Coordinates of N, CA and C in Angstrom, one line a residue:
P1 N 9.8 3.2 -19.7 CA 8.5 3.6 -20.1 C 8.6 4.9 -21.0
I2 N 7.7 5.0 -22.0 CA 7.7 6.1 -22.9 C 7.0 7.3 -22.1
Q3 N 7.7 8.4 -22.1 CA 7.2 9.6 -21.5 C 6.6 10.5 -22.6
I4 N 5.3 10.9 -22.5 CA 4.7 11.7 -23.6 C 4.8 13.2 -23.2
P5 N 4.8 14.1 -24.2 CA 5.0 15.5 -23.9 C 3.9 16.0 -23.0
G6 N 4.3 16.8 -22.0 CA 3.3 17.4 -21.0 C 3.0 16.5 -19.8
F7 N 3.6 15.3 -19.8 CA 3.4 14.4 -18.7 C 4.8 13.9 -18.2
S8 N 5.5 14.7 -17.5 CA 6.8 14.4 -17.0 C 6.7 13.4 -15.8
F9 N 7.4 12.4 -15.8 CA 7.5 11.4 -14.7 C 8.1 12.1 -13.4
A10 N 8.8 13.2 -13.6 CA 9.3 13.9 -12.5 C 8.2 14.6 -11.6
D11 N 7.1 14.8 -12.2 CA 6.0 15.5 -11.5 C 5.4 14.5 -10.5
D12 N 5.0 14.9 -9.3 CA 4.4 14.1 -8.3 C 3.1 13.4 -8.7
R13 N 2.3 14.1 -9.5 CA 1.0 13.5 -9.9 C 1.1 12.6 -11.1
V14 N 2.2 12.6 -11.8 CA 2.3 11.7 -13.0 C 3.2 10.5 -12.6
M15 N 2.7 9.3 -13.0 CA 3.4 8.1 -12.6 C 3.7 7.3 -13.9
D16 N 4.8 6.5 -13.8 CA 5.0 5.5 -14.8 C 4.6 4.2 -14.0
S17 N 4.8 3.0 -14.6 CA 4.4 1.8 -14.0 C 5.2 1.5 -12.7
T18 N 6.4 1.9 -12.7 CA 7.2 1.7 -11.5 C 6.7 2.5 -10.3
K19 N 6.5 3.8 -10.5 CA 6.0 4.7 -9.5 C 4.6 4.2 -9.0
A20 N 3.8 3.7 -9.9 CA 2.4 3.2 -9.6 C 2.5 2.1 -8.6
L21 N 3.5 1.2 -8.7 CA 3.6 0.1 -7.8 C 4.2 0.5 -6.4
A22 N 4.6 1.7 -6.3 CA 5.2 2.2 -5.1 C 4.4 3.3 -4.4
V23 N 3.1 3.5 -4.8 CA 2.4 4.5 -4.1 C 2.1 4.2 -2.6
S24 N 2.1 5.2 -1.8 CA 2.0 5.0 -0.4 C 0.5 5.0 0.0
E25 N -0.4 5.5 -0.9 CA -1.8 5.4 -0.6 C -2.5 5.3 -2.0
V26 N -3.7 4.7 -1.9 CA -4.5 4.5 -3.2 C -5.1 5.9 -3.6
P27 N -4.8 6.3 -4.8 CA -5.4 7.6 -5.2 C -6.9 7.4 -5.3
K28 N -7.6 8.5 -4.9 CA -9.1 8.5 -4.9 C -9.6 8.4 -6.4
R29 N -8.9 9.2 -7.2 CA -9.3 9.2 -8.7 C -8.0 9.1 -9.5
L30 N -8.0 8.1 -10.4 CA -6.8 7.8 -11.2 C -7.2 7.8 -12.6
A31 N -6.4 8.6 -13.4 CA -6.5 8.5 -14.9 C -5.4 7.7 -15.4
V32 N -5.7 6.7 -16.3 CA -4.7 5.9 -16.9 C -4.6 6.2 -18.4
I33 N -3.5 6.8 -18.8 CA -3.4 7.1 -20.2 C -2.7 5.9 -20.9
G34 N -3.5 5.3 -21.8 CA -3.0 4.1 -22.5 C -3.8 2.9 -22.1
G35 N -4.4 2.2 -23.1 CA -5.3 1.1 -22.9 C -4.6 -0.2 -23.3
G36 N -3.3 -0.3 -23.0 CA -2.6 -1.6 -23.3 C -2.5 -2.4 -22.0
Y37 N -1.8 -3.5 -22.1 CA -1.8 -4.5 -20.9 C -1.3 -3.9 -19.6
I38 N -0.3 -3.0 -19.7 CA 0.3 -2.5 -18.5 C -0.7 -1.6 -17.8
G39 N -1.2 -0.6 -18.5 CA -2.2 0.3 -17.9 C -3.4 -0.4 -17.4
L40 N -3.9 -1.4 -18.2 CA -5.1 -2.0 -17.7 C -4.9 -2.9 -16.5
E41 N -3.7 -3.5 -16.4 CA -3.4 -4.4 -15.3 C -3.3 -3.5 -14.0
L42 N -2.6 -2.4 -14.1 CA -2.4 -1.5 -13.0 C -3.7 -0.8 -12.7
G43 N -4.5 -0.3 -13.7 CA -5.7 0.4 -13.5 C -6.8 -0.6 -12.8
S44 N -6.8 -1.8 -13.3 CA -7.7 -2.8 -12.7 C -7.4 -3.0 -11.2
M45 N -6.1 -3.2 -10.9 CA -5.7 -3.4 -9.5 C -6.1 -2.2 -8.7
M46 N -5.9 -1.0 -9.2 CA -6.2 0.2 -8.4 C -7.8 0.3 -8.2
A47 N -8.5 -0.1 -9.2 CA -10.0 -0.1 -9.1 C -10.4 -1.1 -8.0
K48 N -9.8 -2.2 -7.9 CA -10.1 -3.3 -7.0 C -9.8 -2.8 -5.5
V49 N -8.9 -1.9 -5.4 CA -8.6 -1.5 -4.0 C -9.2 -0.1 -3.7
G50 N -10.1 0.3 -4.5 CA -10.9 1.5 -4.2 C -10.7 2.8 -5.0
S51 N -9.9 2.8 -6.0 CA -9.7 4.0 -6.8 C -10.8 4.1 -7.9
D52 N -11.2 5.3 -8.1 CA -12.1 5.6 -9.2 C -11.2 5.8 -10.5
V53 N -11.3 4.8 -11.4 CA -10.3 4.7 -12.5 C -11.0 5.1 -13.8
T54 N -10.3 6.0 -14.6 CA -10.7 6.3 -15.9 C -9.5 6.0 -16.9
V55 N -9.8 5.2 -17.9 CA -8.8 4.8 -18.9 C -9.0 5.7 -20.1
I56 N -7.9 6.3 -20.6 CA -7.9 7.2 -21.7 C -7.1 6.5 -22.8
E57 N -7.8 6.1 -23.9 CA -7.2 5.4 -25.0 C -7.4 6.1 -26.3
M58 N -6.4 6.4 -27.1 CA -6.5 7.1 -28.4 C -7.2 6.3 -29.5
T59 N -7.0 4.9 -29.5 CA -7.5 4.1 -30.5 C -9.0 3.8 -30.3
D60 N -9.6 3.0 -31.1 CA -11.0 2.7 -31.0 C -11.2 1.4 -30.2
G61 N -10.2 0.9 -29.5 CA -10.4 -0.3 -28.7 C -9.2 -0.5 -27.8
L62 N -9.5 -1.3 -26.7 CA -8.4 -1.6 -25.7 C -7.6 -2.7 -26.3
L63 N -6.4 -2.8 -25.7 CA -5.4 -3.9 -26.1 C -5.2 -4.0 -27.6
P64 N -4.8 -2.9 -28.3 CA -4.6 -3.0 -29.7 C -3.8 -4.2 -30.1
G65 N -4.2 -5.0 -31.1 CA -3.4 -6.1 -31.6 C -3.7 -7.4 -30.9
F66 N -4.5 -7.4 -29.8 CA -4.9 -8.6 -29.1 C -6.1 -9.3 -29.7
D67 N -6.3 -10.6 -29.4 CA -7.5 -11.3 -29.8 C -8.7 -10.6 -29.4
P68 N -9.7 -10.4 -30.3 CA -10.9 -9.7 -29.9 C -11.7 -10.4 -28.8
E69 N -11.6 -11.7 -28.7 CA -12.3 -12.4 -27.7 C -11.7 -12.0 -26.3
V70 N -10.4 -11.9 -26.2 CA -9.8 -11.5 -25.0 C -10.2 -10.1 -24.6
V71 N -10.3 -9.2 -25.6 CA -10.7 -7.9 -25.3 C -12.2 -7.8 -24.8
R72 N -13.1 -8.7 -25.4 CA -14.5 -8.7 -24.9 C -14.5 -9.1 -23.5
V73 N -13.8 -10.2 -23.1 CA -13.8 -10.6 -21.7 C -13.2 -9.5 -20.8
L74 N -12.2 -8.9 -21.2 CA -11.6 -7.8 -20.4 C -12.6 -6.6 -20.3
N75 N -13.3 -6.3 -21.3 CA -14.3 -5.2 -21.2 C -15.4 -5.5 -20.2
R76 N -15.8 -6.8 -20.2 CA -16.8 -7.2 -19.2 C -16.2 -7.0 -17.7
S77 N -15.0 -7.4 -17.6 CA -14.4 -7.3 -16.3 C -14.2 -5.9 -15.8
L78 N -13.8 -5.0 -16.8 CA -13.6 -3.6 -16.4 C -15.0 -3.0 -16.1
K79 N -16.0 -3.3 -16.8 CA -17.3 -2.8 -16.5 C -17.8 -3.2 -15.1
K80 N -17.5 -4.5 -14.8 CA -17.9 -5.0 -13.4 C -17.1 -4.3 -12.3
D81 N -15.9 -3.9 -12.6 CA -15.1 -3.2 -11.6 C -15.3 -1.7 -11.7
K82 N -16.2 -1.2 -12.5 CA -16.6 0.2 -12.6 C -15.5 1.1 -13.1
V83 N -14.6 0.5 -14.0 CA -13.6 1.3 -14.6 C -14.2 2.0 -15.8
N84 N -14.0 3.3 -15.9 CA -14.6 4.1 -17.0 C -13.5 4.1 -18.1
V85 N -14.0 3.7 -19.3 CA -13.1 3.6 -20.4 C -13.5 4.6 -21.5
R86 N -12.6 5.4 -21.9 CA -12.8 6.4 -22.9 C -12.0 6.1 -24.1
L87 N -12.6 5.6 -25.2 CA -11.9 5.3 -26.4 C -11.9 6.5 -27.3
K88 N -11.0 6.5 -28.3 CA -10.8 7.6 -29.3 C -10.7 8.9 -28.5
T89 N -10.0 8.9 -27.4 CA -9.8 10.1 -26.6 C -8.3 10.3 -26.4
K90 N -7.9 11.6 -26.5 CA -6.5 12.0 -26.4 C -6.3 12.8 -25.2
A91 N -5.2 12.5 -24.4 CA -4.8 13.3 -23.3 C -4.0 14.5 -23.8
L92 N -4.4 15.7 -23.6 CA -3.7 16.8 -24.2 C -2.7 17.5 -23.2
G93 N -2.9 17.3 -21.9 CA -2.0 17.9 -20.9 C -2.7 18.0 -19.6
W94 N -2.0 18.5 -18.6 CA -2.6 18.7 -17.3 C -2.0 19.9 -16.6
E95 N -2.7 20.4 -15.6 CA -2.2 21.4 -14.7 C -2.7 21.2 -13.3
E96 N -2.0 21.8 -12.4 CA -2.3 21.6 -11.0 C -3.5 22.5 -10.7
G97 N -4.5 21.9 -10.1 CA -5.7 22.7 -9.7 C -5.7 22.9 -8.2
D98 N -6.8 23.0 -7.6 CA -6.9 23.2 -6.1 C -6.9 21.8 -5.5
G99 N -5.7 21.3 -5.3 CA -5.6 20.0 -4.6 C -5.8 18.8 -5.5
V100 N -6.0 19.1 -6.8 CA -6.2 18.0 -7.8 C -5.4 18.3 -9.1
A101 N -5.3 17.3 -9.9 CA -4.7 17.5 -11.3 C -5.9 17.7 -12.2
L102 N -5.8 18.7 -13.0 CA -6.8 19.0 -14.0 C -6.3 18.4 -15.4
L103 N -6.8 17.3 -15.8 CA -6.4 16.6 -17.0 C -7.3 17.0 -18.1
K104 N -6.7 17.6 -19.2 CA -7.5 18.0 -20.3 C -7.4 16.9 -21.4
V105 N -8.6 16.4 -21.8 CA -8.7 15.4 -22.8 C -9.6 15.9 -24.0
Q106 N -9.4 15.2 -25.1 CA -10.2 15.5 -26.3 C -10.8 14.3 -26.9
G107 N -12.1 14.2 -27.0 CA -12.8 13.1 -27.6 C -12.7 13.0 -29.1
A108 N -13.3 12.0 -29.7 CA -13.3 11.8 -31.1 C -14.1 12.9 -31.8
D109 N -15.1 13.5 -31.1 CA -15.9 14.6 -31.6 C -15.1 15.9 -31.6
G110 N -13.9 16.0 -31.1 CA -13.1 17.2 -31.0 C -13.4 18.0 -29.8
K111 N -14.3 17.6 -29.0 CA -14.7 18.4 -27.8 C -13.6 18.1 -26.7
E112 N -13.2 19.2 -26.1 CA -12.3 19.1 -25.0 C -13.0 19.1 -23.6
E113 N -12.4 18.4 -22.7 CA -13.1 18.2 -21.4 C -11.9 18.2 -20.3
V114 N -12.2 18.6 -19.1 CA -11.2 18.6 -18.1 C -11.7 17.6 -17.0
L115 N -10.9 16.6 -16.7 CA -11.1 15.6 -15.7 C -10.3 16.0 -14.4
E116 N -11.0 15.9 -13.3 CA -10.3 16.1 -12.0 C -9.8 14.8 -11.5
V117 N -8.5 14.6 -11.3 CA -8.0 13.3 -10.8 C -6.9 13.6 -9.8
D118 N -6.5 12.6 -9.0 CA -5.5 12.8 -8.0 C -4.1 12.3 -8.6
K119 N -4.1 11.3 -9.4 CA -2.9 10.8 -10.1 C -3.1 10.5 -11.5
I120 N -2.1 10.6 -12.3 CA -2.1 10.3 -13.7 C -1.1 9.2 -14.0
L121 N -1.5 8.0 -14.5 CA -0.6 6.9 -14.8 C -0.4 6.9 -16.3
V122 N 0.8 7.1 -16.8 CA 1.0 7.1 -18.2 C 1.6 5.7 -18.6
T123 N 0.9 5.0 -19.5 CA 1.3 3.7 -19.9 C 1.1 3.5 -21.4
V124 N 1.8 4.4 -22.1 CA 1.6 4.3 -23.6 C 2.6 3.4 -24.3
G125 N 3.4 2.8 -23.5 CA 4.4 1.9 -24.1 C 5.8 1.9 -23.5
R126 N 6.6 1.1 -24.0 CA 8.0 1.0 -23.5 C 8.9 1.0 -24.7
F127 N 10.2 1.3 -24.4 CA 11.2 1.1 -25.5 C 12.4 0.6 -24.8
P128 N 13.2 -0.2 -25.6 CA 14.4 -0.9 -25.0 C 15.5 0.1 -24.9
L129 N 16.3 0.0 -23.9 CA 17.5 0.8 -23.7 C 18.7 0.2 -24.4
T130 N 18.7 0.3 -25.7 CA 19.8 -0.3 -26.5 C 20.9 0.8 -26.8
Q131 N 20.5 2.0 -26.6 CA 21.6 3.1 -26.8 C 22.6 3.0 -25.7
D132 N 23.7 3.4 -25.9 CA 24.8 3.5 -24.9 C 25.3 2.1 -24.4
L133 N 25.0 1.0 -25.2 CA 25.4 -0.3 -24.9 C 26.7 -0.6 -25.7
G134 N 27.1 0.3 -26.6 CA 28.3 0.0 -27.4 C 27.9 -0.9 -28.6
L135 N 26.7 -1.0 -29.0 CA 26.3 -1.8 -30.1 C 26.9 -1.3 -31.4
E136 N 27.2 -0.1 -31.5 CA 27.8 0.5 -32.7 C 29.2 -0.1 -32.9
N137 N 29.8 -0.7 -31.8 CA 31.1 -1.3 -31.9 C 31.1 -2.8 -32.3
L138 N 29.9 -3.2 -32.7 CA 29.7 -4.6 -33.1 C 29.2 -4.6 -34.6
P139 N 30.2 -4.4 -35.5 CA 29.8 -4.2 -36.9 C 29.0 -5.4 -37.4
G140 N 28.0 -5.1 -38.1 CA 27.2 -6.2 -38.7 C 26.1 -6.7 -37.8
L141 N 26.0 -6.3 -36.5 CA 24.9 -6.8 -35.7 C 23.6 -6.4 -36.3
E142 N 22.7 -7.4 -36.5 CA 21.4 -7.1 -37.1 C 20.4 -6.6 -36.1
M143 N 19.7 -5.5 -36.4 CA 18.8 -4.9 -35.5 C 17.4 -4.9 -36.2
D144 N 16.3 -4.8 -35.4 CA 15.0 -4.6 -35.9 C 14.5 -3.3 -35.2
G145 N 14.9 -2.2 -35.9 CA 14.6 -0.9 -35.2 C 15.5 -0.7 -34.0
R146 N 14.9 -0.5 -32.8 CA 15.7 -0.4 -31.6 C 16.0 -1.8 -31.0
F147 N 15.4 -2.8 -31.5 CA 15.6 -4.2 -30.9 C 16.8 -4.9 -31.6
I148 N 17.4 -5.8 -30.8 CA 18.5 -6.6 -31.3 C 17.8 -7.9 -31.9
R149 N 18.0 -8.2 -33.2 CA 17.4 -9.4 -33.8 C 18.0 -10.6 -33.3
I150 N 17.1 -11.6 -32.9 CA 17.6 -12.9 -32.4 C 16.8 -14.0 -33.0
D151 N 17.3 -15.2 -32.9 CA 16.5 -16.4 -33.4 C 15.8 -17.0 -32.2
K152 N 15.2 -18.2 -32.4 CA 14.5 -18.9 -31.3 C 15.4 -19.4 -30.2
Q153 N 16.7 -19.3 -30.4 CA 17.6 -19.7 -29.3 C 18.3 -18.5 -28.7
C154 N 17.8 -17.3 -29.0 CA 18.3 -16.1 -28.4 C 19.7 -15.7 -29.0
K155 N 20.1 -16.3 -30.1 CA 21.3 -16.0 -30.8 C 21.1 -14.8 -31.7
T156 N 22.1 -13.9 -31.7 CA 22.1 -12.9 -32.7 C 22.8 -13.4 -33.9
N157 N 23.0 -12.6 -34.9 CA 23.7 -13.0 -36.1 C 25.2 -13.1 -35.9
L158 N 25.7 -12.6 -34.8 CA 27.2 -12.6 -34.5 C 27.5 -13.8 -33.6
P159 N 28.4 -14.6 -34.0 CA 28.8 -15.8 -33.2 C 29.1 -15.5 -31.7
G160 N 28.5 -16.3 -30.8 CA 28.8 -16.1 -29.4 C 28.1 -14.9 -28.7
L161 N 27.2 -14.2 -29.4 CA 26.5 -13.1 -28.9 C 25.0 -13.4 -28.8
Y162 N 24.4 -13.3 -27.6 CA 23.0 -13.6 -27.4 C 22.4 -12.4 -26.8
A163 N 21.0 -12.3 -26.9 CA 20.3 -11.2 -26.3 C 19.0 -11.7 -25.8
I164 N 18.6 -11.2 -24.7 CA 17.3 -11.6 -24.1 C 16.6 -10.3 -23.5
G165 N 15.3 -10.5 -23.2 CA 14.6 -9.4 -22.5 C 14.1 -8.3 -23.5
D166 N 13.9 -7.1 -22.9 CA 13.4 -6.0 -23.7 C 14.2 -5.7 -24.9
V167 N 15.5 -5.8 -24.8 CA 16.3 -5.4 -26.0 C 16.1 -6.4 -27.2
A168 N 15.5 -7.6 -26.9 CA 15.3 -8.6 -27.9 C 13.9 -8.6 -28.5
G169 N 13.1 -7.6 -28.2 CA 11.8 -7.5 -28.9 C 10.6 -7.7 -28.0
Q170 N 9.4 -7.5 -28.7 CA 8.1 -7.6 -28.0 C 7.8 -9.0 -27.7
P171 N 6.9 -9.3 -26.7 CA 6.5 -8.3 -25.7 C 7.5 -8.1 -24.7
M172 N 7.6 -6.9 -24.2 CA 8.6 -6.5 -23.2 C 8.0 -6.8 -21.8
L173 N 8.0 -8.0 -21.4 CA 7.5 -8.5 -20.2 C 8.6 -9.3 -19.4
A174 N 8.5 -9.3 -18.1 CA 9.5 -10.0 -17.3 C 9.4 -11.5 -17.6
H175 N 8.2 -12.0 -17.8 CA 8.0 -13.5 -18.0 C 8.7 -13.9 -19.3
K176 N 8.6 -13.1 -20.3 CA 9.3 -13.4 -21.6 C 10.8 -13.4 -21.4
A177 N 11.3 -12.4 -20.7 CA 12.8 -12.3 -20.4 C 13.3 -13.5 -19.6
T178 N 12.5 -13.9 -18.6 CA 12.9 -15.0 -17.8 C 13.0 -16.3 -18.7
H179 N 12.0 -16.5 -19.5 CA 12.0 -17.7 -20.4 C 13.2 -17.6 -21.4
E180 N 13.4 -16.4 -22.0 CA 14.6 -16.3 -22.9 C 15.9 -16.5 -22.1
G181 N 16.0 -16.1 -20.9 CA 17.2 -16.3 -20.1 C 17.5 -17.8 -19.9
E182 N 16.4 -18.5 -19.6 CA 16.5 -20.0 -19.4 C 16.9 -20.7 -20.7
V183 N 16.3 -20.3 -21.8 CA 16.6 -20.9 -23.2 C 18.1 -20.6 -23.5
C184 N 18.5 -19.3 -23.3 CA 19.8 -18.9 -23.6 C 20.9 -19.7 -22.8
A185 N 20.6 -19.8 -21.5 CA 21.6 -20.5 -20.7 C 21.7 -22.0 -21.1
E186 N 20.6 -22.6 -21.5 CA 20.6 -24.0 -21.9 C 21.4 -24.1 -23.3
V187 N 21.1 -23.2 -24.2 CA 21.8 -23.2 -25.5 C 23.3 -23.0 -25.2
I188 N 23.7 -22.1 -24.4 CA 25.2 -21.9 -24.1 C 25.8 -23.1 -23.5
A189 N 25.0 -23.8 -22.7 CA 25.5 -25.1 -22.0 C 25.5 -26.2 -23.0
G190 N 25.1 -26.0 -24.2 CA 25.1 -27.1 -25.2 C 23.9 -28.0 -25.3
H191 N 22.8 -27.6 -24.7 CA 21.6 -28.4 -24.7 C 20.8 -28.1 -26.0
K192 N 20.0 -29.0 -26.5 CA 19.2 -28.8 -27.6 C 17.9 -28.2 -27.1
V193 N 17.7 -26.9 -27.4 CA 16.5 -26.2 -26.9 C 15.9 -25.5 -28.1

C-alpha cells in the first residue's frame, strides 16, 4: 500500500487495507482516504457492520477510470448504506485529540475542516515491490515503469522468465494474480493458453 505523508501506518489510528481486515472492533467513525475499489470495498463493509464512514476523494468522482454506469450504481449503494462521500477533498493530516483522531481536510473551495474519527483507512493505491528482486541483473528485461512487462501468456521478453501478480501490472488484485498463475503454469506445461 502507498503511504502518504502525515499518515504513517505505524500509528494505531491509521490503517492500510491489511490492518483494516484485522481490527478487533468496528470503529464508531471511520475516514477512508481514497475513493478507489479497495477503500470503497472496505468502507462499505465497515458501514454495513455499523461504522459511520466518510470517504475522502481528491478527484471529482469515485472509482477514477471505471465505467460511469458502475459508478452510478455504486453511488446509489453508498447512499443507501449512509456512507458520506466527499469529492474534490484533500486529507491534509491528522493529530490525536481527546480520545479521537482529528483529521484535517480541505474541500474544493479551499476551506479547511476538522473531522473527528476513530480510525483512518488510507487506500490511495498500491505499488509493486519490484525493487530488491535483482531485476537489474537481468539485462534487457522490459519494464513498464515499476511493472515487469508481460504478454498474454505471462511471458517476459526474456526466454524462460515469467511474471504474475502485482509485479506484472494493473489491476493489482488477488483474482488477477490467481488467473495469471494458472495461465503461466499451463504455458510452462506446454498447453495452448
